[in-house]
PDB file of C-alpha atoms in Angstrom:
ATOM      1  CA  MET A1258    -107.917  30.571 -29.939  1.00  0.00           C
ATOM      2  CA  ASN A1259    -110.237  28.352 -27.629  1.00  0.00           C
ATOM      3  CA  ARG A1260    -112.490  30.388 -25.397  1.00  0.00           C
ATOM      4  CA  SER A1261    -111.512  28.382 -22.191  1.00  0.00           C
ATOM      5  CA  LEU A1262    -108.031  28.971 -22.842  1.00  0.00           C
ATOM      6  CA  GLU A1263    -108.569  32.645 -23.278  1.00  0.00           C
ATOM      7  CA  THR A1264    -110.322  32.972 -20.090  1.00  0.00           C
ATOM      8  CA  PHE A1265    -107.745  31.062 -18.161  1.00  0.00           C
ATOM      9  CA  LEU A1266    -104.973  33.181 -19.699  1.00  0.00           C
ATOM     10  CA  ASN A1267    -106.793  36.353 -18.669  1.00  0.00           C
ATOM     11  CA  ALA A1268    -107.422  34.980 -15.282  1.00  0.00           C
ATOM     12  CA  ALA A1269    -103.630  34.124 -14.780  1.00  0.00           C
ATOM     13  CA  ARG A1270    -102.779  37.609 -16.030  1.00  0.00           C
ATOM     14  CA  GLY A1271    -105.153  39.170 -13.543  1.00  0.00           C
ATOM     15  CA  ALA A1272    -103.740  37.056 -10.745  1.00  0.00           C
ATOM     16  CA  LEU A1273    -100.142  37.984 -11.613  1.00  0.00           C
ATOM     17  CA  ASN A1274    -101.024  41.737 -11.783  1.00  0.00           C
ATOM     18  CA  VAL A1275    -102.420  41.659  -8.435  1.00  0.00           C
ATOM     19  CA  ALA A1276     -99.507  39.458  -7.102  1.00  0.00           C
ATOM     20  CA  LEU A1277     -96.944  41.660  -8.390  1.00  0.00           C
ATOM     21  CA  GLN A1278     -98.339  44.876  -6.504  1.00  0.00           C
ATOM     22  CA  PRO A1279     -95.508  45.975  -4.163  1.00  0.00           C
ATOM     23  CA  ARG A1280     -97.488  45.552  -0.993  1.00  0.00           C
ATOM     24  CA  ILE A1281     -98.338  41.935  -1.755  1.00  0.00           C
ATOM     25  CA  LEU A1282     -95.129  40.800  -3.411  1.00  0.00           C
ATOM     26  CA  TRP A1283     -93.032  42.014  -0.501  1.00  0.00           C
ATOM     27  CA  SER A1284     -95.173  40.411   2.159  1.00  0.00           C
ATOM     28  CA  ALA A1285     -95.006  37.019   0.331  1.00  0.00           C
ATOM     29  CA  ILE A1286     -91.341  37.371  -0.274  1.00  0.00           C
ATOM     30  CA  LEU A1287     -91.006  38.051   3.549  1.00  0.00           C
ATOM     31  CA  SER A1288     -93.327  35.263   4.478  1.00  0.00           C
ATOM     32  CA  VAL A1289     -91.372  32.692   2.244  1.00  0.00           C
ATOM     33  CA  VAL A1290     -87.981  33.884   3.910  1.00  0.00           C
ATOM     34  CA  PHE A1291     -89.394  33.548   7.311  1.00  0.00           C
ATOM     35  CA  LEU A1292     -90.698  29.890   6.746  1.00  0.00           C
ATOM     36  CA  THR A1293     -87.763  28.906   5.346  1.00  0.00           C
ATOM     37  CA  SER A1294     -85.503  30.161   8.170  1.00  0.00           C
ATOM     38  CA  ALA A1295     -88.073  28.638  10.605  1.00  0.00           C
ATOM     39  CA  ILE A1296     -87.904  25.241   9.048  1.00  0.00           C
ATOM     40  CA  SER A1297     -84.181  25.130   8.712  1.00  0.00           C
ATOM     41  CA  LEU A1298     -83.960  26.195  12.478  1.00  0.00           C
ATOM     42  CA  MET A1299     -86.138  23.207  13.369  1.00  0.00           C
ATOM     43  CA  THR A1300     -83.874  20.589  11.373  1.00  0.00           C
ATOM     44  CA  VAL A1301     -80.464  22.078  12.551  1.00  0.00           C
ATOM     45  CA  HIS A1302     -79.071  20.097  15.567  1.00  0.00           C
ATOM     46  CA  ARG A1303     -78.307  22.211  18.400  1.00  0.00           C
ATOM     47  CA  GLN A1304     -75.050  21.894  20.060  1.00  0.00           C
ATOM     48  CA  SER A1305     -73.591  22.697  23.580  1.00  0.00           C
ATOM     49  CA  ALA A1306     -70.287  23.751  24.530  1.00  0.00           C
ATOM     50  CA  VAL A1307     -68.430  21.181  26.919  1.00  0.00           C
ATOM     51  CA  VAL A1308     -65.052  21.454  28.675  1.00  0.00           C
ATOM     52  CA  VAL A1309     -62.578  18.576  28.364  1.00  0.00           C
ATOM     53  CA  TRP A1310     -59.169  18.384  29.772  1.00  0.00           C
ATOM     54  CA  PHE A1311     -55.917  16.589  28.453  1.00  0.00           C
ATOM     55  CA  PRO A1312     -52.479  16.546  29.789  1.00  0.00           C
ATOM     56  CA  ASP A1313     -50.047  18.846  28.783  1.00  0.00           C
ATOM     57  CA  SER A1314     -47.496  17.335  26.529  1.00  0.00           C
ATOM     58  CA  ARG A1315     -44.512  19.194  28.252  1.00  0.00           C
ATOM     59  CA  SER A1316     -45.306  18.416  31.756  1.00  0.00           C
ATOM     60  CA  GLU A1317     -44.496  14.985  33.476  1.00  0.00           C
ATOM     61  CA  GLY A1318     -47.361  12.986  35.067  1.00  0.00           C
ATOM     62  CA  ARG A1319     -50.477  14.986  35.604  1.00  0.00           C
ATOM     63  CA  ALA A1320     -48.963  18.114  36.553  1.00  0.00           C
ATOM     64  CA  LYS A1321     -50.546  20.298  34.490  1.00  0.00           C
ATOM     65  CA  ALA A1322     -54.020  19.877  32.549  1.00  0.00           C
ATOM     66  CA  ARG A1323     -55.079  21.793  29.500  1.00  0.00           C
ATOM     67  CA  PRO A1324     -58.697  22.813  28.742  1.00  0.00           C
ATOM     68  CA  GLU A1325     -60.185  22.535  25.416  1.00  0.00           C
ATOM     69  CA  ILE A1326     -63.886  23.538  24.492  1.00  0.00           C
ATOM     70  CA  ARG A1327     -65.729  20.892  22.286  1.00  0.00           C
ATOM     71  CA  TYR A1328     -69.130  21.146  20.775  1.00  0.00           C
ATOM     72  CA  VAL A1329     -71.150  18.156  21.134  1.00  0.00           C
ATOM     73  CA  ARG A1330     -74.621  17.697  20.016  1.00  0.00           C
ATOM     74  CA  TYR A1331     -77.289  18.742  22.483  1.00  0.00           C
ATOM     75  CA  SER A1332     -79.633  16.131  23.935  1.00  0.00           C
ATOM     76  CA  ARG A1333     -82.185  16.128  26.715  1.00  0.00           C
ATOM     77  CA  ASP A1334     -81.023  12.765  27.425  1.00  0.00           C
ATOM     78  CA  VAL A1335     -78.110  13.057  30.045  1.00  0.00           C
ATOM     79  CA  ALA A1336     -76.804   9.759  29.249  1.00  0.00           C
ATOM     80  CA  SER A1337     -76.138  10.202  25.616  1.00  0.00           C
ATOM     81  CA  GLN A1338     -74.894  13.669  26.287  1.00  0.00           C
ATOM     82  CA  ALA A1339     -72.268  12.166  28.529  1.00  0.00           C
ATOM     83  CA  SER A1340     -71.494   9.460  25.979  1.00  0.00           C
ATOM     84  CA  ALA A1341     -70.554  12.132  23.629  1.00  0.00           C
ATOM     85  CA  VAL A1342     -68.530  13.897  26.248  1.00  0.00           C
ATOM     86  CA  VAL A1343     -66.435  10.677  26.877  1.00  0.00           C
ATOM     87  CA  GLU A1344     -65.957   9.995  23.269  1.00  0.00           C
ATOM     88  CA  GLU A1345     -64.613  13.437  22.788  1.00  0.00           C
ATOM     89  CA  ILE A1346     -61.910  12.952  25.485  1.00  0.00           C
ATOM     90  CA  LEU A1347     -61.118   9.297  24.008  1.00  0.00           C
ATOM     91  CA  LEU A1348     -60.679  10.965  20.622  1.00  0.00           C
ATOM     92  CA  GLY A1349     -57.728  12.928  21.887  1.00  0.00           C
ATOM     93  CA  PRO A1350     -56.770  16.651  21.743  1.00  0.00           C
ATOM     94  CA  LEU A1351     -57.087  19.149  18.901  1.00  0.00           C
ATOM     95  CA  ASP A1352     -54.364  21.122  20.429  1.00  0.00           C
ATOM     96  CA  ALA A1353     -50.637  20.026  19.545  1.00  0.00           C
ATOM     97  CA  SER A1354     -49.384  21.035  23.029  1.00  0.00           C
ATOM     98  CA  SER A1355     -51.878  18.535  24.423  1.00  0.00           C
ATOM     99  CA  ARG A1356     -51.416  14.493  24.637  1.00  0.00           C
ATOM    100  CA  PRO A1357     -54.055  11.893  24.504  1.00  0.00           C
ATOM    101  CA  ILE A1358     -55.129  10.053  27.491  1.00  0.00           C
ATOM    102  CA  CYS A1359     -55.352   6.694  25.771  1.00  0.00           C
ATOM    103  CA  VAL A1360     -54.863   4.683  22.401  1.00  0.00           C
ATOM    104  CA  PRO A1361     -57.344   5.759  19.811  1.00  0.00           C
ATOM    105  CA  THR A1362     -59.199   2.309  19.865  1.00  0.00           C
ATOM    106  CA  ALA A1363     -60.707   2.761  23.222  1.00  0.00           C
ATOM    107  CA  THR A1364     -64.345   3.268  22.958  1.00  0.00           C
ATOM    108  CA  VAL A1365     -67.411   3.969  25.532  1.00  0.00           C
ATOM    109  CA  ARG A1366     -69.354   0.769  26.047  1.00  0.00           C
ATOM    110  CA  SER A1367     -72.354   2.415  27.695  1.00  0.00           C
ATOM    111  CA  VAL A1368     -73.545   5.126  29.777  1.00  0.00           C
ATOM    112  CA  ILE A1369     -76.489   4.719  32.245  1.00  0.00           C
ATOM    113  CA  ARG A1370     -78.428   7.339  34.159  1.00  0.00           C
ATOM    114  CA  SER A1371     -80.040   6.315  37.361  1.00  0.00           C
ATOM    115  CA  LYS A1372     -81.805   9.288  39.139  1.00  0.00           C
ATOM    116  CA  LYS A1373     -78.467  11.337  39.896  1.00  0.00           C
ATOM    117  CA  THR A1374     -75.858   8.819  39.070  1.00  0.00           C
ATOM    118  CA  LEU A1375     -74.183   8.592  36.037  1.00  0.00           C
ATOM    119  CA  TYR A1376     -72.571   5.101  35.301  1.00  0.00           C
ATOM    120  CA  VAL A1377     -69.975   5.294  32.516  1.00  0.00           C
ATOM    121  CA  ASP A1378     -68.637   1.848  31.038  1.00  0.00           C
ATOM    122  CA  ILE A1379     -65.464   2.262  29.035  1.00  0.00           C
ATOM    123  CA  ALA A1380     -63.757  -0.619  26.821  1.00  0.00           C
ATOM    124  CA  GLY A1381     -60.739  -2.085  28.387  1.00  0.00           C
ATOM    125  CA  SER A1382     -58.560  -1.101  25.379  1.00  0.00           C
ATOM    126  CA  MET A1383     -58.075   2.035  27.384  1.00  0.00           C
ATOM    127  CA  LEU A1384     -55.843   0.307  29.836  1.00  0.00           C
ATOM    128  CA  PHE A1385     -53.419  -0.723  27.322  1.00  0.00           C
ATOM    129  CA  GLY A1386     -51.061   0.824  24.827  1.00  0.00           C
ATOM    130  CA  ARG A1387     -50.694   0.084  21.027  1.00  0.00           C
ATOM    131  CA  VAL A1388     -50.041  -3.339  20.015  1.00  0.00           C
ATOM    132  CA  SER A1389     -46.635  -3.743  18.416  1.00  0.00           C
ATOM    133  CA  ALA A1390     -45.669  -6.055  15.380  1.00  0.00           C
ATOM    134  CA  SER A1391     -44.731  -8.842  17.871  1.00  0.00           C
ATOM    135  CA  GLY A1392     -48.280  -8.825  19.184  1.00  0.00           C
ATOM    136  CA  ILE A1393     -47.062  -7.355  22.558  1.00  0.00           C
ATOM    137  CA  TYR A1394     -48.655  -4.093  24.155  1.00  0.00           C
ATOM    138  CA  GLU A1395     -46.838  -1.032  24.500  1.00  0.00           C
ATOM    139  CA  ALA A1396     -47.129   1.022  27.670  1.00  0.00           C
ATOM    140  CA  PRO A1397     -50.303   3.189  27.601  1.00  0.00           C
ATOM    141  CA  PRO A1398     -49.942   7.032  27.071  1.00  0.00           C
ATOM    142  CA  LEU A1399     -51.034   7.585  30.732  1.00  0.00           C
ATOM    143  CA  GLU A1400     -51.368   5.436  33.609  1.00  0.00           C
ATOM    144  CA  PRO A1401     -54.936   4.166  33.826  1.00  0.00           C
ATOM    145  CA  ARG A1402     -55.704   5.810  37.220  1.00  0.00           C
ATOM    146  CA  VAL A1403     -54.702   9.263  35.710  1.00  0.00           C
ATOM    147  CA  ALA A1404     -56.562   8.471  32.419  1.00  0.00           C
ATOM    148  CA  LEU A1405     -59.707   7.687  34.339  1.00  0.00           C
ATOM    149  CA  GLY A1406     -59.228  10.954  36.500  1.00  0.00           C
ATOM    150  CA  TYR A1407     -59.397  13.124  33.443  1.00  0.00           C
ATOM    151  CA  ILE A1408     -62.546  11.429  32.340  1.00  0.00           C
ATOM    152  CA  GLU A1409     -64.067  11.732  35.826  1.00  0.00           C
ATOM    153  CA  ARG A1410     -62.851  15.441  35.817  1.00  0.00           C
ATOM    154  CA  ALA A1411     -64.644  16.223  32.746  1.00  0.00           C
ATOM    155  CA  LEU A1412     -67.843  14.539  33.510  1.00  0.00           C
ATOM    156  CA  ARG A1413     -68.012  16.275  37.171  1.00  0.00           C
ATOM    157  CA  TYR A1414     -67.359  19.735  35.540  1.00  0.00           C
ATOM    158  CA  ASN A1415     -70.084  19.274  32.727  1.00  0.00           C
ATOM    159  CA  PHE A1416     -72.643  17.212  34.756  1.00  0.00           C
ATOM    160  CA  SER A1417     -72.144  18.664  38.272  1.00  0.00           C
ATOM    161  CA  PHE A1418     -75.389  17.607  39.651  1.00  0.00           C
ATOM    162  CA  PHE A1419     -74.682  14.055  39.150  1.00  0.00           C
ATOM    163  CA  SER A1420     -72.513  11.480  40.920  1.00  0.00           C
ATOM    164  CA  ILE A1421     -70.115   9.698  38.581  1.00  0.00           C
ATOM    165  CA  VAL A1422     -69.097   5.857  38.538  1.00  0.00           C
ATOM    166  CA  LEU A1423     -66.548   4.887  36.001  1.00  0.00           C
ATOM    167  CA  THR A1424     -66.177   1.136  35.133  1.00  0.00           C
ATOM    168  CA  VAL A1425     -63.695  -0.448  32.704  1.00  0.00           C
ATOM    169  CA  ASP A1426     -65.341  -3.569  31.095  1.00  0.00           C
ATOM    170  CA  GLY A1427     -68.128  -3.454  33.586  1.00  0.00           C
ATOM    171  CA  LEU A1428     -66.064  -3.594  36.711  1.00  0.00           C
ATOM    172  CA  GLU A1429     -65.082  -0.467  38.910  1.00  0.00           C
ATOM    173  CA  PRO A1430     -61.345  -0.357  39.066  1.00  0.00           C
ATOM    174  CA  ALA A1431     -60.000  -0.855  42.757  1.00  0.00           C
ATOM    175  CA  TRP A1432     -56.786   0.856  43.217  1.00  0.00           C
ATOM    176  CA  ARG A1433     -54.348   0.254  45.905  1.00  0.00           C
ATOM    177  CA  PRO A1434     -53.700   3.256  48.196  1.00  0.00           C
ATOM    178  CA  ARG A1435     -49.932   4.513  47.748  1.00  0.00           C
ATOM    179  CA  GLU A1436     -47.835   3.201  50.499  1.00  0.00           C
ATOM    180  CA  VAL A1437     -46.464   6.009  52.777  1.00  0.00           C
ATOM    181  CA  PRO A1438     -42.911   5.602  53.831  1.00  0.00           C
ATOM    182  CA  ILE A1439     -42.513   5.272  57.633  1.00  0.00           C
ATOM    183  CA  GLY A1440     -41.586   8.492  59.292  1.00  0.00           C
ATOM    184  CA  ALA A1441     -43.034  10.699  56.480  1.00  0.00           C
TER     185      ALA A1441
END
C-alpha cells in the first residue's frame, strides 16, 4: 500500500476514535440539533392571532355577530398586516353557523398607513351580489353599510391605536342618515 494512503487512513482512524468519545460525540450531536432548530426558527414565519366577526346565519340583519380567530402572518408593517386581516374577512367564515359578508370575488385594493390612520380601499365588487346567467347582479349577502361595519369593527379591534378610513374603489361611502318618523 502507498505510504501516503496509509498515513491518511491512520490519521482518519485516530480522528474517528477521538470524535467517538462520549464527551465529544454528545456535545457535537447537541450542537448540531441546536443549530438546526435555531436555523428553522429563523426561517419559519411568525403568525399572530387576529379576531374577525361575521354575521350569525340564524339572525336577521346584524343582530348577532360571531367572532372567529384567524392566524395571519406577522409583519412589522401595519399596512400589510391590516391587509391580511381584511382579506381574511373577505374570504368568509370558517364556521358553518356564520355567513359571509360579501361575494368571494371582493378583494382589497390597497392599505396605506399614514401616521396613526389606516386607509383601506376595497374593490367595488363588494357592493354587489353574484352575477346571474343573464348578467344581472343578485342582491349582496349583506347590505354594504353593514358589511363595511364588520370590516371596520375587526380593524378597530385588532389595530386599536389607529383610526380607520374605509373606501370602496377609492371613494368614501356617504350614507344618508335614516329618516326618523315624526313623533318618534
